[in-house]
Each structure stands twice: as structure tokens, then as C-alpha cells.
Amino acid sequence: MADGPLLRALFRAHLWTSARLMPVLIGQRDFEAVLKWAPLHSSTPYHGLSSSYIVAAVNRTVRHPWLMRDRRCLREGLLAHRFLRFAGFDPDLRFGVDPKSMQAPSLAAHCWLCLDGRAVVSDCLPGMVEIYRHHAEAGKARTA
């Protein structure tokens, strides 16, 4: 389906619904279950939408979080990854930790989303060490 008003309306409705349901659906699940919200392989119902349009829509949709305030980067990253995949892009969701927080009671973690090697949602914070990259190539390597 070519980029048009109907495709954009369907996209915005799907994004809005997903953003509202995500906190409930991922709740206190483990990391592997949370990553299922960022599919490595999917259909492309939103093929034709630009990556900049999708990222801007995600940022607009999650700008005033009521839930998941303390995990804002995860919410933004999962939604952007999900909808960029639905548009046929190949983003990678990266996770990092602050090594200084390893001995603290609460681990300081962060995630950001890259497309073509460039951060498009959030960015790596100073001092963060990347510990995991959720990317389609990694999924192919695991199944081979």
C-alpha cells in the first residue's frame, strides 16, 4: 500500500493503541518476553512510510508517559523498533549499563535505537557500555 492518508491513519491508530497497551502487556515480564515486542522479522503493513515520519510519530505518542516513566527509553525504543520493522526497515535496539552502578542497589541501564548505524531514538548516554544488540542479523545467526 502506498503512503497515503488511509495508511497514515491506520498507522497512527495502531501506534496509539500499542503505546497504551504496552505497559500492561510487558509489565514485569522478563527481558526475553519484553523483546518479543520488538520483532526481528515481521510483515510490512506500513511499507511506504518514511523512517523520520515513524520516529516523529513515536516520539509524539510517548511524550507524556503516565506509565513506564522510569523506563521511558525502553518504551520509546520498543515502539520505534516495532513500527520501523512494520515499515520494512532494519533497526537495531541497543542496551547498555553504567559500569559505575554495578555495585549500587539499582542498576543504571539505558536503551537506544539505531537505524543504519545512527541513533534515531534516544542515544547512548555518556559512560554507558553496550551489553546487548537486538538486531535481525543476530536472529539469523541464532537460527542457523
JSON list of C-alpha atoms in Angstrom, two decimals:
[
{"chain": "A", "resi": 1, "resn": "MET", "atom": "CA", "xyz": [0.00, 0.00, 0.00]},
{"chain": "A", "resi": 2, "resn": "ALA", "atom": "CA", "xyz": [1.46, 3.36, -0.99]},
{"chain": "A", "resi": 3, "resn": "ASP", "atom": "CA", "xyz": [1.92, 6.14, 1.54]},
{"chain": "A", "resi": 4, "resn": "GLY", "atom": "CA", "xyz": [-1.41, 7.94, 1.78]},
{"chain": "A", "resi": 5, "resn": "PRO", "atom": "CA", "xyz": [-3.93, 9.34, 4.27]},
{"chain": "A", "resi": 6, "resn": "LEU", "atom": "CA", "xyz": [-5.54, 5.95, 4.97]},
{"chain": "A", "resi": 7, "resn": "LEU", "atom": "CA", "xyz": [-2.18, 4.25, 5.63]},
{"chain": "A", "resi": 8, "resn": "ARG", "atom": "CA", "xyz": [-1.11, 7.09, 7.92]},
{"chain": "A", "resi": 9, "resn": "ALA", "atom": "CA", "xyz": [-4.43, 6.96, 9.82]},
{"chain": "A", "resi": 10, "resn": "LEU", "atom": "CA", "xyz": [-4.15, 3.18, 10.30]},
{"chain": "A", "resi": 11, "resn": "PHE", "atom": "CA", "xyz": [-0.54, 3.58, 11.41]},
{"chain": "A", "resi": 12, "resn": "ARG", "atom": "CA", "xyz": [-1.36, 6.31, 13.95]},
{"chain": "A", "resi": 13, "resn": "ALA", "atom": "CA", "xyz": [-4.26, 4.30, 15.40]},
{"chain": "A", "resi": 14, "resn": "HIS", "atom": "CA", "xyz": [-2.12, 1.16, 15.68]},
{"chain": "A", "resi": 15, "resn": "LEU", "atom": "CA", "xyz": [0.74, 3.13, 17.26]},
{"chain": "A", "resi": 16, "resn": "TRP", "atom": "CA", "xyz": [-1.55, 4.88, 19.75]},
{"chain": "A", "resi": 17, "resn": "THR", "atom": "CA", "xyz": [-3.17, 1.58, 20.79]},
{"chain": "A", "resi": 18, "resn": "SER", "atom": "CA", "xyz": [0.18, -0.20, 21.08]},
{"chain": "A", "resi": 19, "resn": "ALA", "atom": "CA", "xyz": [1.64, 2.61, 23.20]},
{"chain": "A", "resi": 20, "resn": "ARG", "atom": "CA", "xyz": [-1.31, 2.45, 25.60]},
{"chain": "A", "resi": 21, "resn": "LEU", "atom": "CA", "xyz": [-1.32, -1.35, 25.88]},
{"chain": "A", "resi": 22, "resn": "MET", "atom": "CA", "xyz": [2.44, -1.87, 26.10]},
{"chain": "A", "resi": 23, "resn": "PRO", "atom": "CA", "xyz": [2.85, -1.07, 29.83]},
{"chain": "A", "resi": 24, "resn": "VAL", "atom": "CA", "xyz": [0.16, -3.59, 30.70]},
{"chain": "A", "resi": 25, "resn": "LEU", "atom": "CA", "xyz": [1.31, -6.28, 28.27]},
{"chain": "A", "resi": 26, "resn": "ILE", "atom": "CA", "xyz": [5.00, -6.21, 29.13]},
{"chain": "A", "resi": 27, "resn": "GLY", "atom": "CA", "xyz": [4.54, -5.29, 32.81]},
{"chain": "A", "resi": 28, "resn": "GLN", "atom": "CA", "xyz": [7.08, -7.08, 34.97]},
{"chain": "A", "resi": 29, "resn": "ARG", "atom": "CA", "xyz": [7.97, -9.71, 32.37]},
{"chain": "A", "resi": 30, "resn": "ASP", "atom": "CA", "xyz": [11.48, -10.96, 31.84]},
{"chain": "A", "resi": 31, "resn": "PHE", "atom": "CA", "xyz": [13.82, -9.47, 29.24]},
{"chain": "A", "resi": 32, "resn": "GLU", "atom": "CA", "xyz": [13.17, -12.16, 26.62]},
{"chain": "A", "resi": 33, "resn": "ALA", "atom": "CA", "xyz": [9.39, -11.66, 26.82]},
{"chain": "A", "resi": 34, "resn": "VAL", "atom": "CA", "xyz": [9.81, -7.88, 26.58]},
{"chain": "A", "resi": 35, "resn": "LEU", "atom": "CA", "xyz": [11.90, -8.24, 23.41]},
{"chain": "A", "resi": 36, "resn": "LYS", "atom": "CA", "xyz": [9.01, -10.03, 21.69]},
{"chain": "A", "resi": 37, "resn": "TRP", "atom": "CA", "xyz": [7.54, -6.53, 21.34]},
{"chain": "A", "resi": 38, "resn": "ALA", "atom": "CA", "xyz": [10.49, -5.74, 19.07]},
{"chain": "A", "resi": 39, "resn": "PRO", "atom": "CA", "xyz": [10.09, -8.40, 16.36]},
{"chain": "A", "resi": 40, "resn": "LEU", "atom": "CA", "xyz": [13.16, -9.34, 14.34]},
{"chain": "A", "resi": 41, "resn": "HIS", "atom": "CA", "xyz": [11.02, -10.49, 11.42]},
{"chain": "A", "resi": 42, "resn": "SER", "atom": "CA", "xyz": [7.57, -9.20, 10.57]},
{"chain": "A", "resi": 43, "resn": "SER", "atom": "CA", "xyz": [5.19, -8.35, 7.80]},
{"chain": "A", "resi": 44, "resn": "THR", "atom": "CA", "xyz": [5.38, -4.82, 6.41]},
{"chain": "A", "resi": 45, "resn": "PRO", "atom": "CA", "xyz": [1.88, -3.34, 6.56]},
{"chain": "A", "resi": 46, "resn": "TYR", "atom": "CA", "xyz": [3.31, 0.19, 6.79]},
{"chain": "A", "resi": 47, "resn": "HIS", "atom": "CA", "xyz": [5.72, -0.10, 3.87]},
{"chain": "A", "resi": 48, "resn": "GLY", "atom": "CA", "xyz": [5.98, 3.30, 2.25]},
{"chain": "A", "resi": 49, "resn": "LEU", "atom": "CA", "xyz": [6.10, 5.37, 5.44]},
{"chain": "A", "resi": 50, "resn": "SER", "atom": "CA", "xyz": [9.43, 7.13, 5.96]},
{"chain": "A", "resi": 51, "resn": "SER", "atom": "CA", "xyz": [11.61, 6.35, 8.96]},
{"chain": "A", "resi": 52, "resn": "SER", "atom": "CA", "xyz": [11.58, 10.02, 10.00]},
{"chain": "A", "resi": 53, "resn": "TYR", "atom": "CA", "xyz": [7.75, 10.05, 9.98]},
{"chain": "A", "resi": 54, "resn": "ILE", "atom": "CA", "xyz": [7.63, 6.90, 12.13]},
{"chain": "A", "resi": 55, "resn": "VAL", "atom": "CA", "xyz": [10.21, 8.16, 14.64]},
{"chain": "A", "resi": 56, "resn": "ALA", "atom": "CA", "xyz": [8.46, 11.54, 14.94]},
{"chain": "A", "resi": 57, "resn": "ALA", "atom": "CA", "xyz": [5.10, 9.81, 15.47]},
{"chain": "A", "resi": 58, "resn": "VAL", "atom": "CA", "xyz": [6.55, 7.54, 18.17]},
{"chain": "A", "resi": 59, "resn": "ASN", "atom": "CA", "xyz": [8.16, 10.50, 19.97]},
{"chain": "A", "resi": 60, "resn": "ARG", "atom": "CA", "xyz": [4.89, 12.44, 19.81]},
{"chain": "A", "resi": 61, "resn": "THR", "atom": "CA", "xyz": [2.87, 9.47, 21.07]},
{"chain": "A", "resi": 62, "resn": "VAL", "atom": "CA", "xyz": [5.06, 8.79, 24.12]},
{"chain": "A", "resi": 63, "resn": "ARG", "atom": "CA", "xyz": [5.99, 12.35, 25.10]},
{"chain": "A", "resi": 64, "resn": "HIS", "atom": "CA", "xyz": [3.82, 12.41, 28.28]},
{"chain": "A", "resi": 65, "resn": "PRO", "atom": "CA", "xyz": [4.06, 8.94, 29.83]},
{"chain": "A", "resi": 66, "resn": "TRP", "atom": "CA", "xyz": [1.80, 8.08, 32.73]},
{"chain": "A", "resi": 67, "resn": "LEU", "atom": "CA", "xyz": [3.08, 4.55, 32.94]},
{"chain": "A", "resi": 68, "resn": "MET", "atom": "CA", "xyz": [6.66, 3.36, 32.44]},
{"chain": "A", "resi": 69, "resn": "ARG", "atom": "CA", "xyz": [8.04, 6.80, 33.36]},
{"chain": "A", "resi": 70, "resn": "ASP", "atom": "CA", "xyz": [11.09, 5.15, 34.86]},
{"chain": "A", "resi": 71, "resn": "ARG", "atom": "CA", "xyz": [11.63, 3.09, 31.67]},
{"chain": "A", "resi": 72, "resn": "ARG", "atom": "CA", "xyz": [10.91, 5.76, 29.08]},
{"chain": "A", "resi": 73, "resn": "CYS", "atom": "CA", "xyz": [13.80, 4.78, 26.79]},
{"chain": "A", "resi": 74, "resn": "LEU", "atom": "CA", "xyz": [12.57, 1.16, 26.74]},
{"chain": "A", "resi": 75, "resn": "ARG", "atom": "CA", "xyz": [9.04, 2.21, 25.81]},
{"chain": "A", "resi": 76, "resn": "GLU", "atom": "CA", "xyz": [10.25, 4.53, 23.04]},
{"chain": "A", "resi": 77, "resn": "GLY", "atom": "CA", "xyz": [12.79, 2.04, 21.76]},
{"chain": "A", "resi": 78, "resn": "LEU", "atom": "CA", "xyz": [10.40, -0.92, 21.65]},
{"chain": "A", "resi": 79, "resn": "LEU", "atom": "CA", "xyz": [7.68, 1.06, 19.89]},
{"chain": "A", "resi": 80, "resn": "ALA", "atom": "CA", "xyz": [10.04, 2.60, 17.36]},
{"chain": "A", "resi": 81, "resn": "HIS", "atom": "CA", "xyz": [11.69, -0.76, 16.64]},
{"chain": "A", "resi": 82, "resn": "ARG", "atom": "CA", "xyz": [8.32, -2.46, 16.23]},
{"chain": "A", "resi": 83, "resn": "PHE", "atom": "CA", "xyz": [6.90, 0.11, 13.82]},
{"chain": "A", "resi": 84, "resn": "LEU", "atom": "CA", "xyz": [10.09, 0.58, 11.83]},
{"chain": "A", "resi": 85, "resn": "ARG", "atom": "CA", "xyz": [10.11, -3.21, 11.28]},
{"chain": "A", "resi": 86, "resn": "PHE", "atom": "CA", "xyz": [6.45, -2.99, 10.21]},
{"chain": "A", "resi": 87, "resn": "ALA", "atom": "CA", "xyz": [7.54, -0.43, 7.60]},
{"chain": "A", "resi": 88, "resn": "GLY", "atom": "CA", "xyz": [10.31, -2.68, 6.27]},
{"chain": "A", "resi": 89, "resn": "PHE", "atom": "CA", "xyz": [13.30, -1.02, 7.94]},
{"chain": "A", "resi": 90, "resn": "ASP", "atom": "CA", "xyz": [16.04, -2.92, 9.76]},
{"chain": "A", "resi": 91, "resn": "PRO", "atom": "CA", "xyz": [16.70, -1.09, 13.06]},
{"chain": "A", "resi": 92, "resn": "ASP", "atom": "CA", "xyz": [18.71, -2.39, 15.96]},
{"chain": "A", "resi": 93, "resn": "LEU", "atom": "CA", "xyz": [17.77, -1.86, 19.58]},
{"chain": "A", "resi": 94, "resn": "ARG", "atom": "CA", "xyz": [20.83, -1.44, 21.79]},
{"chain": "A", "resi": 95, "resn": "PHE", "atom": "CA", "xyz": [21.06, -1.84, 25.54]},
{"chain": "A", "resi": 96, "resn": "GLY", "atom": "CA", "xyz": [23.76, -0.55, 27.85]},
{"chain": "A", "resi": 97, "resn": "VAL", "atom": "CA", "xyz": [24.61, -0.25, 31.52]},
{"chain": "A", "resi": 98, "resn": "ASP", "atom": "CA", "xyz": [26.63, 2.23, 33.52]},
{"chain": "A", "resi": 99, "resn": "PRO", "atom": "CA", "xyz": [29.57, 0.26, 34.98]},
{"chain": "A", "resi": 100, "resn": "LYS", "atom": "CA", "xyz": [29.63, 2.61, 37.99]},
{"chain": "A", "resi": 101, "resn": "SER", "atom": "CA", "xyz": [26.18, 1.33, 39.00]},
{"chain": "A", "resi": 102, "resn": "MET", "atom": "CA", "xyz": [27.20, -2.35, 39.09]},
{"chain": "A", "resi": 103, "resn": "GLN", "atom": "CA", "xyz": [27.68, -2.28, 42.88]},
{"chain": "A", "resi": 104, "resn": "ALA", "atom": "CA", "xyz": [24.73, 0.03, 43.53]},
{"chain": "A", "resi": 105, "resn": "PRO", "atom": "CA", "xyz": [21.36, -1.28, 44.74]},
{"chain": "A", "resi": 106, "resn": "SER", "atom": "CA", "xyz": [19.78, -0.20, 41.45]},
{"chain": "A", "resi": 107, "resn": "LEU", "atom": "CA", "xyz": [21.48, -0.85, 38.11]},
{"chain": "A", "resi": 108, "resn": "ALA", "atom": "CA", "xyz": [21.55, 2.14, 35.74]},
{"chain": "A", "resi": 109, "resn": "ALA", "atom": "CA", "xyz": [20.54, 0.85, 32.31]},
{"chain": "A", "resi": 110, "resn": "HIS", "atom": "CA", "xyz": [19.56, 2.55, 29.08]},
{"chain": "A", "resi": 111, "resn": "CYS", "atom": "CA", "xyz": [18.44, 1.61, 25.59]},
{"chain": "A", "resi": 112, "resn": "TRP", "atom": "CA", "xyz": [18.50, 3.42, 22.26]},
{"chain": "A", "resi": 113, "resn": "LEU", "atom": "CA", "xyz": [17.52, 2.63, 18.71]},
{"chain": "A", "resi": 114, "resn": "CYS", "atom": "CA", "xyz": [19.81, 2.88, 15.69]},
{"chain": "A", "resi": 115, "resn": "LEU", "atom": "CA", "xyz": [18.98, 2.78, 12.01]},
{"chain": "A", "resi": 116, "resn": "ASP", "atom": "CA", "xyz": [21.83, 2.41, 9.53]},
{"chain": "A", "resi": 117, "resn": "GLY", "atom": "CA", "xyz": [24.34, 2.84, 12.37]},
{"chain": "A", "resi": 118, "resn": "ARG", "atom": "CA", "xyz": [22.90, 6.18, 13.51]},
{"chain": "A", "resi": 119, "resn": "ALA", "atom": "CA", "xyz": [20.88, 6.73, 16.71]},
{"chain": "A", "resi": 120, "resn": "VAL", "atom": "CA", "xyz": [17.32, 7.77, 15.83]},
{"chain": "A", "resi": 121, "resn": "VAL", "atom": "CA", "xyz": [15.56, 7.29, 19.18]},
{"chain": "A", "resi": 122, "resn": "SER", "atom": "CA", "xyz": [17.46, 8.35, 22.28]},
{"chain": "A", "resi": 123, "resn": "ASP", "atom": "CA", "xyz": [21.23, 7.86, 22.15]},
{"chain": "A", "resi": 124, "resn": "CYS", "atom": "CA", "xyz": [23.94, 6.16, 24.13]},
{"chain": "A", "resi": 125, "resn": "LEU", "atom": "CA", "xyz": [24.44, 8.08, 27.36]},
{"chain": "A", "resi": 126, "resn": "PRO", "atom": "CA", "xyz": [27.96, 9.05, 28.44]},
{"chain": "A", "resi": 127, "resn": "GLY", "atom": "CA", "xyz": [29.63, 6.26, 30.39]},
{"chain": "A", "resi": 128, "resn": "MET", "atom": "CA", "xyz": [27.23, 3.55, 29.17]},
{"chain": "A", "resi": 129, "resn": "VAL", "atom": "CA", "xyz": [28.71, 0.28, 27.97]},
{"chain": "A", "resi": 130, "resn": "GLU", "atom": "CA", "xyz": [26.71, -1.57, 25.33]},
{"chain": "A", "resi": 131, "resn": "ILE", "atom": "CA", "xyz": [25.85, -5.07, 26.53]},
{"chain": "A", "resi": 132, "resn": "TYR", "atom": "CA", "xyz": [23.25, -6.29, 24.01]},
{"chain": "A", "resi": 133, "resn": "ARG", "atom": "CA", "xyz": [22.13, -5.53, 20.48]},
{"chain": "A", "resi": 134, "resn": "HIS", "atom": "CA", "xyz": [18.70, -6.75, 19.30]},
{"chain": "A", "resi": 135, "resn": "HIS", "atom": "CA", "xyz": [19.09, -6.95, 15.54]},
{"chain": "A", "resi": 136, "resn": "ALA", "atom": "CA", "xyz": [17.74, -9.15, 12.74]},
{"chain": "A", "resi": 137, "resn": "GLU", "atom": "CA", "xyz": [21.23, -10.36, 11.74]},
{"chain": "A", "resi": 138, "resn": "ALA", "atom": "CA", "xyz": [21.70, -11.69, 15.26]},
{"chain": "A", "resi": 139, "resn": "GLY", "atom": "CA", "xyz": [18.40, -13.56, 14.95]},
{"chain": "A", "resi": 140, "resn": "LYS", "atom": "CA", "xyz": [19.51, -15.16, 11.70]},
{"chain": "A", "resi": 141, "resn": "ALA", "atom": "CA", "xyz": [22.79, -16.25, 13.27]},
{"chain": "A", "resi": 142, "resn": "ARG", "atom": "CA", "xyz": [20.96, -17.92, 16.17]},
{"chain": "A", "resi": 143, "resn": "THR", "atom": "CA", "xyz": [18.67, -19.95, 13.94]},
{"chain": "A", "resi": 144, "resn": "ALA", "atom": "CA", "xyz": [21.38, -21.09, 11.51]}
]
